Every structure is written in structure tokens, then in C-alpha cells.
GROMACS .gro file of N, CA and C in nm:
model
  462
    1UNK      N    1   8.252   7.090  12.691
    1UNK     CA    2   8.126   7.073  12.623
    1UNK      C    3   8.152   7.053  12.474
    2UNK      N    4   8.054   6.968  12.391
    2UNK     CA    5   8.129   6.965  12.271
    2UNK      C    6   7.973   7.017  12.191
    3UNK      N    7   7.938   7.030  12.112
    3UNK     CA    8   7.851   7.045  12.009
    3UNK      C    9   7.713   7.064  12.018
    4UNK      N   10   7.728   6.949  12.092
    4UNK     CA   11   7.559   6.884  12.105
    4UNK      C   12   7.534   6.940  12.248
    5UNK      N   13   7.630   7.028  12.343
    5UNK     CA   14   7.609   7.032  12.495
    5UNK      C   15   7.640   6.944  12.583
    6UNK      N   16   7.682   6.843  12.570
    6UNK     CA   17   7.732   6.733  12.606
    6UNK      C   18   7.903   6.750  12.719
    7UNK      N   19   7.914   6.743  12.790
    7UNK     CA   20   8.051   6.719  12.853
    7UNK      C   21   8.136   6.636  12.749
    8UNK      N   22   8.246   6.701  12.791
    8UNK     CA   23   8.339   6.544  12.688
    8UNK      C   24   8.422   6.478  12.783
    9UNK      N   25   8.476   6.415  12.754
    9UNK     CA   26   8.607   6.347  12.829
    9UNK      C   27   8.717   6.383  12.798
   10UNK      N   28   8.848   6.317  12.870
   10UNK     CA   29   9.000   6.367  12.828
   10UNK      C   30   8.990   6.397  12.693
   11UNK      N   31   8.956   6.215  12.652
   11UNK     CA   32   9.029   6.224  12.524
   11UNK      C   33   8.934   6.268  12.423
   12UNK      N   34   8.849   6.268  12.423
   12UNK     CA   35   8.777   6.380  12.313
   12UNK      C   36   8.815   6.526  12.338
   13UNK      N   37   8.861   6.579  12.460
   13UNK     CA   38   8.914   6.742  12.445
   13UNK      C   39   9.029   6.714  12.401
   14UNK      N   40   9.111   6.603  12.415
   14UNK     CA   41   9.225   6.608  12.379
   14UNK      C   42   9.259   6.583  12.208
   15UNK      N   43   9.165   6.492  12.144
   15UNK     CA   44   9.143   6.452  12.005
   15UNK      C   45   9.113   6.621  11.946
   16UNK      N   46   9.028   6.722  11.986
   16UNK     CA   47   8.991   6.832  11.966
   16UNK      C   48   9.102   6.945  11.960
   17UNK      N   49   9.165   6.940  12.081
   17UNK     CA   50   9.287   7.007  12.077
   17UNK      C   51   9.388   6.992  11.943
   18UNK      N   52   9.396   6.861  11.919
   18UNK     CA   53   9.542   6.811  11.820
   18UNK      C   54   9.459   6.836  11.698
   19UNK      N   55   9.334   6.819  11.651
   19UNK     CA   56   9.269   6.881  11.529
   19UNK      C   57   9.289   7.042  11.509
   20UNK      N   58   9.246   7.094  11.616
   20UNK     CA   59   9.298   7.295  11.608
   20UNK      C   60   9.380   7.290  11.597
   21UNK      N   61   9.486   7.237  11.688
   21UNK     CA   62   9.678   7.270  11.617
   21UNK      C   63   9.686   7.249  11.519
   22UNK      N   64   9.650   7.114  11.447
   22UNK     CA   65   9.699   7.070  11.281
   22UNK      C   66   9.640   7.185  11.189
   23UNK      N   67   9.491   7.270  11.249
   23UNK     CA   68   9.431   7.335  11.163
   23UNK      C   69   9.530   7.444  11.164
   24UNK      N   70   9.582   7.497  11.249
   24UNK     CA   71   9.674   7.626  11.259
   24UNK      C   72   9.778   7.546  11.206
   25UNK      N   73   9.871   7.471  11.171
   25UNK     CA   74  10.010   7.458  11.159
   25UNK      C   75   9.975   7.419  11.009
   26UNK      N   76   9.847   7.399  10.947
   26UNK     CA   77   9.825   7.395  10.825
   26UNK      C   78   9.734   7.482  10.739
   27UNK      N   79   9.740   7.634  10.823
   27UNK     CA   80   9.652   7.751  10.758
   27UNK      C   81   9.762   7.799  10.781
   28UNK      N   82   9.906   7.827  10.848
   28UNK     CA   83  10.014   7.913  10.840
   28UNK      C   84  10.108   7.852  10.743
   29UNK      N   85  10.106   7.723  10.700
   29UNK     CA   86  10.183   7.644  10.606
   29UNK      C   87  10.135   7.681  10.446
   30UNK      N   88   9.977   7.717  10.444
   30UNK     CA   89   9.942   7.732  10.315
   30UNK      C   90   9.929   7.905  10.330
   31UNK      N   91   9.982   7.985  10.427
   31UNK     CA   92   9.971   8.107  10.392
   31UNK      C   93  10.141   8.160  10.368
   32UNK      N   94  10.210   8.040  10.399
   32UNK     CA   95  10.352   8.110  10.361
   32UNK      C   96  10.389   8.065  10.205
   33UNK      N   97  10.421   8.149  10.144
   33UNK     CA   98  10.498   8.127   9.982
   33UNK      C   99  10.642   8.133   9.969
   34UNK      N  100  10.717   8.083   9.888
   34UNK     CA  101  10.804   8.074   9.866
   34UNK      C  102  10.866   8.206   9.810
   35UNK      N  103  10.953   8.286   9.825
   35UNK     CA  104  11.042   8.386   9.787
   35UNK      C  105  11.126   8.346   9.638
   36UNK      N  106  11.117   8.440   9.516
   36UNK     CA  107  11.170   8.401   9.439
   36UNK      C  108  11.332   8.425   9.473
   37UNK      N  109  11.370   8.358   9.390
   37UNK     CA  110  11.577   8.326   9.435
   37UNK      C  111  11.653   8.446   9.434
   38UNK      N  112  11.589   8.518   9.367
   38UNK     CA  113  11.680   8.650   9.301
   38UNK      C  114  11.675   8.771   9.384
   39UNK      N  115  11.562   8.735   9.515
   39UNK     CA  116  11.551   8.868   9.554
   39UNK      C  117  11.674   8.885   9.683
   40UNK      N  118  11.710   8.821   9.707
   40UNK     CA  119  11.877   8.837   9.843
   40UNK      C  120  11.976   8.853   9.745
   41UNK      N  121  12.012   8.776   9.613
   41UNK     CA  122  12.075   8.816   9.539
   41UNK      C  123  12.082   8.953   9.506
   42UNK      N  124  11.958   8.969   9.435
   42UNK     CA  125  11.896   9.126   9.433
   42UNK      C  126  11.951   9.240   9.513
   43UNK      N  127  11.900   9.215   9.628
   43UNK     CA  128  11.914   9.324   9.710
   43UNK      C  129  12.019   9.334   9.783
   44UNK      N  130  12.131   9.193   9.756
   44UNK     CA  131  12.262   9.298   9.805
   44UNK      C  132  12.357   9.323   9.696
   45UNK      N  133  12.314   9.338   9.566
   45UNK     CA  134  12.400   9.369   9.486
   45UNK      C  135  12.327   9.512   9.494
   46UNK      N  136  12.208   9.554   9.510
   46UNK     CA  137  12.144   9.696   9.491
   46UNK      C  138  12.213   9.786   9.638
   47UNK      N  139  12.234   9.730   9.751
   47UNK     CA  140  12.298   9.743   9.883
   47UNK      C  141  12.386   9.768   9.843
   48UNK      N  142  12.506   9.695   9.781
   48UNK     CA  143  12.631   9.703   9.788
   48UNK      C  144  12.658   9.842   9.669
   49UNK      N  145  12.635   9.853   9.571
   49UNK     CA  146  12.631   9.959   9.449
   49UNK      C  147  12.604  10.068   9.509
   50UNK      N  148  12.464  10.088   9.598
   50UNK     CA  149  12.436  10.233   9.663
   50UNK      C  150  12.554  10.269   9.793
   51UNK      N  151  12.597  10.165   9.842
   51UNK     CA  152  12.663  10.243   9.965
   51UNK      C  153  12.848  10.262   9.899
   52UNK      N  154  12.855  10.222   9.810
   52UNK     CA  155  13.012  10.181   9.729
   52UNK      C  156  12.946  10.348   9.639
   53UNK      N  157  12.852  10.356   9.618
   53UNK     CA  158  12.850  10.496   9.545
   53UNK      C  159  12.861  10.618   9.610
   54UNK      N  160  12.813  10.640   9.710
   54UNK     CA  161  12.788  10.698   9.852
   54UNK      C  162  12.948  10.719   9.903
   55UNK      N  163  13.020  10.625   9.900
   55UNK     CA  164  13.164  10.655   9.919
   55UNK      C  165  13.252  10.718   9.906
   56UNK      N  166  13.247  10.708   9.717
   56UNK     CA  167  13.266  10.703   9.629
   56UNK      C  168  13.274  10.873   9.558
   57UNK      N  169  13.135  10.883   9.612
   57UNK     CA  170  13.086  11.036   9.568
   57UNK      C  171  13.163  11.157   9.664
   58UNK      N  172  13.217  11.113   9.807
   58UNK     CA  173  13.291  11.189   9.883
   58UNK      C  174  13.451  11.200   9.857
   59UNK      N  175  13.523  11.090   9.777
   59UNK     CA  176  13.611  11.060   9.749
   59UNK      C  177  13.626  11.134   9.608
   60UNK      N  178  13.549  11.144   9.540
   60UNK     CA  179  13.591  11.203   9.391
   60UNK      C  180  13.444  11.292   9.379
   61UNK      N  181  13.508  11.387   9.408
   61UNK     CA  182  13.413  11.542   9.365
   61UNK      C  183  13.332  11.586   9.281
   62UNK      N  184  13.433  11.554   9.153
   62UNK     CA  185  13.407  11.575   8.991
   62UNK      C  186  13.284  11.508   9.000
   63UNK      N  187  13.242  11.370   9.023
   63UNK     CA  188  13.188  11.255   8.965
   63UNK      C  189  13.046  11.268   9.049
   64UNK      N  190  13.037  11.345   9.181
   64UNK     CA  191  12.974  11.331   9.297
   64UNK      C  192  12.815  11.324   9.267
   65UNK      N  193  12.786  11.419   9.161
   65UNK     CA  194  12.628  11.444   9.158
   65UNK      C  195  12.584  11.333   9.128
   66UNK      N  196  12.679  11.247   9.017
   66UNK     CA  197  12.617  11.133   8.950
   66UNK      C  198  12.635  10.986   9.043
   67UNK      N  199  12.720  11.027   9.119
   67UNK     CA  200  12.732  10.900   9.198
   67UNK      C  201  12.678  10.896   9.349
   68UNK      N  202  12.597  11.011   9.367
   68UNK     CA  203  12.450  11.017   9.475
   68UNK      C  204  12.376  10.984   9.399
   69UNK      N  205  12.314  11.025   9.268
   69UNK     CA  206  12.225  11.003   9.219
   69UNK      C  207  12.219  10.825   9.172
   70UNK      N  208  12.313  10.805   9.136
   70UNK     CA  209  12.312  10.630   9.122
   70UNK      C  210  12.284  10.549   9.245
   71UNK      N  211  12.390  10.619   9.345
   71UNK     CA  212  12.347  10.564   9.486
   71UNK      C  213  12.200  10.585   9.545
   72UNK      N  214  12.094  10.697   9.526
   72UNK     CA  215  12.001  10.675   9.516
   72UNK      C  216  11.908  10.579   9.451
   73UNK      N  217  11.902  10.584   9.328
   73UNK     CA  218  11.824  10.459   9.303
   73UNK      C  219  11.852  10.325   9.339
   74UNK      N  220  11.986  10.316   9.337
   74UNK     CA  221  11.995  10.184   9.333
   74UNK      C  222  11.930  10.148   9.534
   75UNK      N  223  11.969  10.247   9.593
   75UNK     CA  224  11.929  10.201   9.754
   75UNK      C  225  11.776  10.223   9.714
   76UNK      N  226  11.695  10.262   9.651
   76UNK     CA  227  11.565  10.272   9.620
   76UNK      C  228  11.546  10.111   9.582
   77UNK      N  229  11.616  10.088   9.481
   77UNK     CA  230  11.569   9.952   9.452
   77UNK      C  231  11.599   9.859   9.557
   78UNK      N  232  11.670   9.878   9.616
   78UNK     CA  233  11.736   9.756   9.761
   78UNK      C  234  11.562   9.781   9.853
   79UNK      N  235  11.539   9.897   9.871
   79UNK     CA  236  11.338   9.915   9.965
   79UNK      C  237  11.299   9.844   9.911
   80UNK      N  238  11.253   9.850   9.795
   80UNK     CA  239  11.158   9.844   9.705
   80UNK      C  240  11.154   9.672   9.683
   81UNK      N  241  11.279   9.635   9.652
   81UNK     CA  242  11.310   9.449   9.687
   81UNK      C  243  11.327   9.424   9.823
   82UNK      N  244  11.335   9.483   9.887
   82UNK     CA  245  11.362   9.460  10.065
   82UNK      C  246  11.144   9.424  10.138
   83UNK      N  247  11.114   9.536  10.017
   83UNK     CA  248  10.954   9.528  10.104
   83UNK      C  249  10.908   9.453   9.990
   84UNK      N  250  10.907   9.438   9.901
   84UNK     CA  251  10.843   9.323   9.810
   84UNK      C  252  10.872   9.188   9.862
   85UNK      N  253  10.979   9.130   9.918
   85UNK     CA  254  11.022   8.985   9.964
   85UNK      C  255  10.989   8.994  10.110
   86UNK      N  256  10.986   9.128  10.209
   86UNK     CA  257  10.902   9.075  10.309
   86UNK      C  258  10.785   9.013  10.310
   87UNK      N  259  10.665   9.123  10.265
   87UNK     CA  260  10.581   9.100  10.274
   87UNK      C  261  10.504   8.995  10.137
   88UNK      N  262  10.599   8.903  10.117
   88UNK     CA  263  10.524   8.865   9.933
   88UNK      C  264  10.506   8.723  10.009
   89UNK      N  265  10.504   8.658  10.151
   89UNK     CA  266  10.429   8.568  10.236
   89UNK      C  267  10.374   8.605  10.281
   90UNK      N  268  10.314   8.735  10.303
   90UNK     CA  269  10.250   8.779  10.345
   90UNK      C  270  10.228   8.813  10.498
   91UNK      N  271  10.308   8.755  10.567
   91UNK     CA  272  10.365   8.786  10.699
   91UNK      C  273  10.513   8.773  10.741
   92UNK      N  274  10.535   8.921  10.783
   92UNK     CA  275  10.699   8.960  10.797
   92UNK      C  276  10.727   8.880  10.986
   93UNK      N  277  10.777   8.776  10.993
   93UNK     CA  278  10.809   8.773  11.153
   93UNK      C  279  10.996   8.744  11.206
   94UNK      N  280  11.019   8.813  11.281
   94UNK     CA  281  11.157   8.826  11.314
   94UNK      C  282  11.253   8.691  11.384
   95UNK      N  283  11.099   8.597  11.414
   95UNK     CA  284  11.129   8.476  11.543
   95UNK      C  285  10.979   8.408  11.490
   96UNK      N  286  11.058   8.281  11.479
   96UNK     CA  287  10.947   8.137  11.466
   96UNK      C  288  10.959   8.115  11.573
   97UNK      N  289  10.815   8.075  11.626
   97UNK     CA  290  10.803   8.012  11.736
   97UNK      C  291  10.828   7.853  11.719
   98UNK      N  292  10.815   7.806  11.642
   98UNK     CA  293  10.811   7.671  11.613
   98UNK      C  294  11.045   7.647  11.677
   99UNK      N  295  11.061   7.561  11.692
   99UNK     CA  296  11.190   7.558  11.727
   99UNK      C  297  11.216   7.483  11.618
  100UNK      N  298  11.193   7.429  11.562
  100UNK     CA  299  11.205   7.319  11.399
  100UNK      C  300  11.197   7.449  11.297
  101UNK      N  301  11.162   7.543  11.294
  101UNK     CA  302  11.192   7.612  11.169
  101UNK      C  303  11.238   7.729  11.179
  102UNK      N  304  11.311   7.783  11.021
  102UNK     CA  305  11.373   7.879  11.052
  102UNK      C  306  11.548   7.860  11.119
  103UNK      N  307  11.531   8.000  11.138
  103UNK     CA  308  11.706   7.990  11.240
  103UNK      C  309  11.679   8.039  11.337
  104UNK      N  310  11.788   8.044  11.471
  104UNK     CA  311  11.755   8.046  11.568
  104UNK      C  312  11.720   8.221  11.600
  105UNK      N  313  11.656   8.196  11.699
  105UNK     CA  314  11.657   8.357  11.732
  105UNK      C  315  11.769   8.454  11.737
  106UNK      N  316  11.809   8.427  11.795
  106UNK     CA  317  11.989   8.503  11.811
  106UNK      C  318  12.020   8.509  11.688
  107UNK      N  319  12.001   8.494  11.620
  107UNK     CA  320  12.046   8.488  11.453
  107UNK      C  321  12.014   8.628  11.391
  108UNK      N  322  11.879   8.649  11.401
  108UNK     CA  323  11.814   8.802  11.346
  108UNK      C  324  11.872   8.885  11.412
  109UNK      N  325  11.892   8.911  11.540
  109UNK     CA  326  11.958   8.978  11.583
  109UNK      C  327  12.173   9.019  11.584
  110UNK      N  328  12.174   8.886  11.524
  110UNK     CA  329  12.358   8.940  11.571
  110UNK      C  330  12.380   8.932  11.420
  111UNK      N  331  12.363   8.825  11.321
  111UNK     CA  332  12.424   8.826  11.202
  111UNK      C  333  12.407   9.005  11.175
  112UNK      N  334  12.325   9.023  11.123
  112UNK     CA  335  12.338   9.172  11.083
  112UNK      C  336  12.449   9.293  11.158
  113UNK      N  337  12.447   9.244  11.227
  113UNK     CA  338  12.569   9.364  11.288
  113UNK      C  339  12.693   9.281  11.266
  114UNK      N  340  12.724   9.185  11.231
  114UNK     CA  341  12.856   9.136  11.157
  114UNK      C  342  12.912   9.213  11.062
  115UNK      N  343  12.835   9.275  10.920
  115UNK     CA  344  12.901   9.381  10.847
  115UNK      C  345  12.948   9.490  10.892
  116UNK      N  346  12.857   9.546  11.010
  116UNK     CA  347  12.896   9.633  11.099
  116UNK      C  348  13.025   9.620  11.133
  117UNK      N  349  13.067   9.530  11.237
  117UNK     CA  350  13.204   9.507  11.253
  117UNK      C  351  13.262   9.496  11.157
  118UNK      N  352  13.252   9.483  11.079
  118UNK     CA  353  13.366   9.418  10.948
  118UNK      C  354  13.409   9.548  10.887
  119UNK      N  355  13.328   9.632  10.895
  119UNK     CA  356  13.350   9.747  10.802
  119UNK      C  357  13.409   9.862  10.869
  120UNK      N  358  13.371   9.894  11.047
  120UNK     CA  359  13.403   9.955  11.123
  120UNK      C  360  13.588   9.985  11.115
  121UNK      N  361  13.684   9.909  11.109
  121UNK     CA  362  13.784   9.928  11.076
  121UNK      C  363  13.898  10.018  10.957
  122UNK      N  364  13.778   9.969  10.856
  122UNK     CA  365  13.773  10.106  10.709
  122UNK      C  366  13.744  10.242  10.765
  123UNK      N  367  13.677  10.265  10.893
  123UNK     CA  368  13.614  10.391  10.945
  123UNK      C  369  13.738  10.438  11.000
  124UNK      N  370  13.811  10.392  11.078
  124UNK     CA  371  13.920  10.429  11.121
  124UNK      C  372  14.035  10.453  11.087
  125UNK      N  373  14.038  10.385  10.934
  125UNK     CA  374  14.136  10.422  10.884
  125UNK      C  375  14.140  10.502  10.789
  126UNK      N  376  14.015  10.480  10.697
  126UNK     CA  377  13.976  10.602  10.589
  126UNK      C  378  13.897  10.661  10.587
  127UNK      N  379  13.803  10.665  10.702
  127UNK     CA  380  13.753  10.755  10.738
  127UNK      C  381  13.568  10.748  10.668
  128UNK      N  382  13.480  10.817  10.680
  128UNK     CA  383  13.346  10.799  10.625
  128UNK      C  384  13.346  10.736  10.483
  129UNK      N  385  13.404  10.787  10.397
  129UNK     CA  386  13.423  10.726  10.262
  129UNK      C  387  13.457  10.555  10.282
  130UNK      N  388  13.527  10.517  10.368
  130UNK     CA  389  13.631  10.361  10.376
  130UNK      C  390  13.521  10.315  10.448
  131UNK      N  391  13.409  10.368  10.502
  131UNK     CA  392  13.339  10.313  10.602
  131UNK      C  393  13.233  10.248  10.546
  132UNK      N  394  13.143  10.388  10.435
  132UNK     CA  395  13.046  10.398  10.367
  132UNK      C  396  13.097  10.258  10.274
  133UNK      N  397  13.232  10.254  10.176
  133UNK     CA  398  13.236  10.154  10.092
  133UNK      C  399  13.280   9.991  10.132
  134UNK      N  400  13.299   9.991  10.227
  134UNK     CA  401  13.340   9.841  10.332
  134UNK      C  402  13.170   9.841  10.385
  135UNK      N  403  13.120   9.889  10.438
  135UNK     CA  404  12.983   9.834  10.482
  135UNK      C  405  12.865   9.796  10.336
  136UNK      N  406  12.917   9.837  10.221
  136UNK     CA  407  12.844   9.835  10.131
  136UNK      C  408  12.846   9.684  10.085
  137UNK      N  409  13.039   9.677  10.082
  137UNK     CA  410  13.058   9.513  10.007
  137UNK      C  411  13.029   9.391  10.144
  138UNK      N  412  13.060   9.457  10.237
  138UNK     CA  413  13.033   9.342  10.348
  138UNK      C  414  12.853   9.299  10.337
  139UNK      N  415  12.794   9.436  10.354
  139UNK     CA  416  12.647   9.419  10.367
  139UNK      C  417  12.584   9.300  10.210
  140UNK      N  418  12.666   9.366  10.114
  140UNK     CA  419  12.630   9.304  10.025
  140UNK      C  420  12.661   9.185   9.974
  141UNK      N  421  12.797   9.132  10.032
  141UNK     CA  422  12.823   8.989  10.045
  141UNK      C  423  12.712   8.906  10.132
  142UNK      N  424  12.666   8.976  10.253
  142UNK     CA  425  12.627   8.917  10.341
  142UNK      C  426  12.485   8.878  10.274
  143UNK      N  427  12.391   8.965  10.201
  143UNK     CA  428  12.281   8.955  10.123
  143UNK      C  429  12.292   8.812  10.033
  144UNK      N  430  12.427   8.908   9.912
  144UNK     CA  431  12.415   8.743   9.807
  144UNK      C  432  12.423   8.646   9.900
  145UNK      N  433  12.531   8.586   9.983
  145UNK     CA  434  12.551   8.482  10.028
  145UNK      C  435  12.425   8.419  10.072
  146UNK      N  436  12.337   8.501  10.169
  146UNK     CA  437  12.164   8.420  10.227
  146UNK      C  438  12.093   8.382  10.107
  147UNK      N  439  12.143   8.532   9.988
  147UNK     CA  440  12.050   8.461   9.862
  147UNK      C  441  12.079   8.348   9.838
  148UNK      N  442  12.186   8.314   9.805
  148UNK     CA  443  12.247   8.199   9.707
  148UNK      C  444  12.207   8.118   9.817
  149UNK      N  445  12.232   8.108   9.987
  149UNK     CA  446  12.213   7.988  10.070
  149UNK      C  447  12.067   7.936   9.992
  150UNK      N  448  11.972   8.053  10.037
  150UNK     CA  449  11.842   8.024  10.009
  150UNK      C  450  11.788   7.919   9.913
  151UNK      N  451  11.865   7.989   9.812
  151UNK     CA  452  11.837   7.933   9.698
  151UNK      C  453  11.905   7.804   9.655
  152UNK      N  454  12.006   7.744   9.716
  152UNK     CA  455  12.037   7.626   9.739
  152UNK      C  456  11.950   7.514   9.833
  153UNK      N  457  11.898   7.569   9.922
  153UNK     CA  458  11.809   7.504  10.024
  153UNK      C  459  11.675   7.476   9.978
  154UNK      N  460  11.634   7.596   9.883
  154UNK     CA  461  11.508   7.614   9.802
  154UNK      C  462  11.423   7.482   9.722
   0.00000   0.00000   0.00000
């Protein structure tokens, strides 16, 4: 039925149909914003500093109060830029449905446990400290690097 009460035909439900999609694929196009460059940069240099402090602080005693306390803020600031660049499009999603955008699904899920592995080896050999400071620089390579991708693609 279209407007007036009227039956329609194929191709007027079908002309109707491809108008709602374009309306959705162009109310989710003007509700996504662009991420400024600095914030993957950002947040794995704030990543990498808090968990390299965290290490750091088990390894040298003397130094310890001040190097939780650094490692605190600075992992404060890694939230704090972690939830500002989610939500600053205003919608956080893990998987595009669209197959043209984005990366693939499998992506959100495995890249991130790559530092994992990478760092897991420091655990075994030096133990929580080697673990804490290898997951810090891996995690935080892994950050700049998407930044800088980003921001090349940008």
C-alpha cells in the first residue's frame, strides 16, 4: 500500500525499498565523525608508560610509590582517551555489517591478543615484572602503529 491506500506494484515497492536503504546508509554516514589522529597515538604511548611503570615499580623498590603512582595516571589517561575516541562517533560497534567497510571481523577479535603472545615469553623468563613491561611496549606499539595507520588513511 503506498500513501494514498493504493496497492503498489513490484517496482514502486521496490523504488521504495532502495530510497529507505540510501536513507539509512546516509543517516549512519552523517552520524559517524572522524577521530582526531592523535588519539591511537595517544593512547598507546599512555598504555605503554603505565604498564612499563607497573613493571618497573616491582623491579626497583626505592622508586615504587612513584612509579604506581605515574603508572596510574598515565593508565587513567589511556580510559579517559580510550572512551573519548570510542564514543566521539557516537556509536562504539565491534563488526560492520557492511562487508566494504572497516576490517574484517576476525580482526577485533585476534589482533589484540597478538601483544598477548608477544609478551607472554618475558613472563617466563622474568617473570611478572618482564611480563607487565613487554605487554606494555607491544600493546603500545600495537596502538601507535593503528594510530599512525589511521592517520595515514585519514
Amino acid at each position: 500500500m503506498d500513501s494514498t491506500g493504493e496497492p503498489m506494484d513490484a517496482r514502486q515497492a521496490q523504488s521504495a525499498l532502495a530510497a529507505a536503504c540510501a536513507a539509512r546508509v546516509a543517516a549512519r554516514k552523517a552520524g559517524e565523525r572522524e577521530r582526531p589522529r592523535g588519539y591511537g597515538i595517544g593512547q598507546g604511548l599512555t598504555f605503554a608508560v603505565g604498564f612499563i611503570a607497573l613493571g618497573l615499580a616491582d623491579r626497583e623498590p626505592r622508586w615504587g610509590i612513584w612509579l604506581v603512582a605515574a603508572a596510574t595516571v598515565s593508565l587513567t589517561g589511556f580510559l579517559v582517551l580510550l572512551w573519548l575516541g570510542a564514543h566521539h562517533g557516537g556509536v562504539t560497534r565491534w563488526f560492520h555489517r557492511d562487508r566494504g567497510s572497516g576490517r574484517p571481523p576476525w580482526q577485533a577479535w585476534v589482533v589484540p591478543f597478538i601483544p598477548l603472545a608477544i609478551s607472554l615469553p618475558a613472563a617466563v623468563v622474568y617473570g611478572s615484572a618482564g611480563w607487565l613491561i613487554a605487554f606494555g611496549l607491544a600493546s603500545g606499539a600495537d596502538y601507535v602503529l593503528r594510530g599512525t595507520w589511521q592517520a595515514g588513511t585519514a
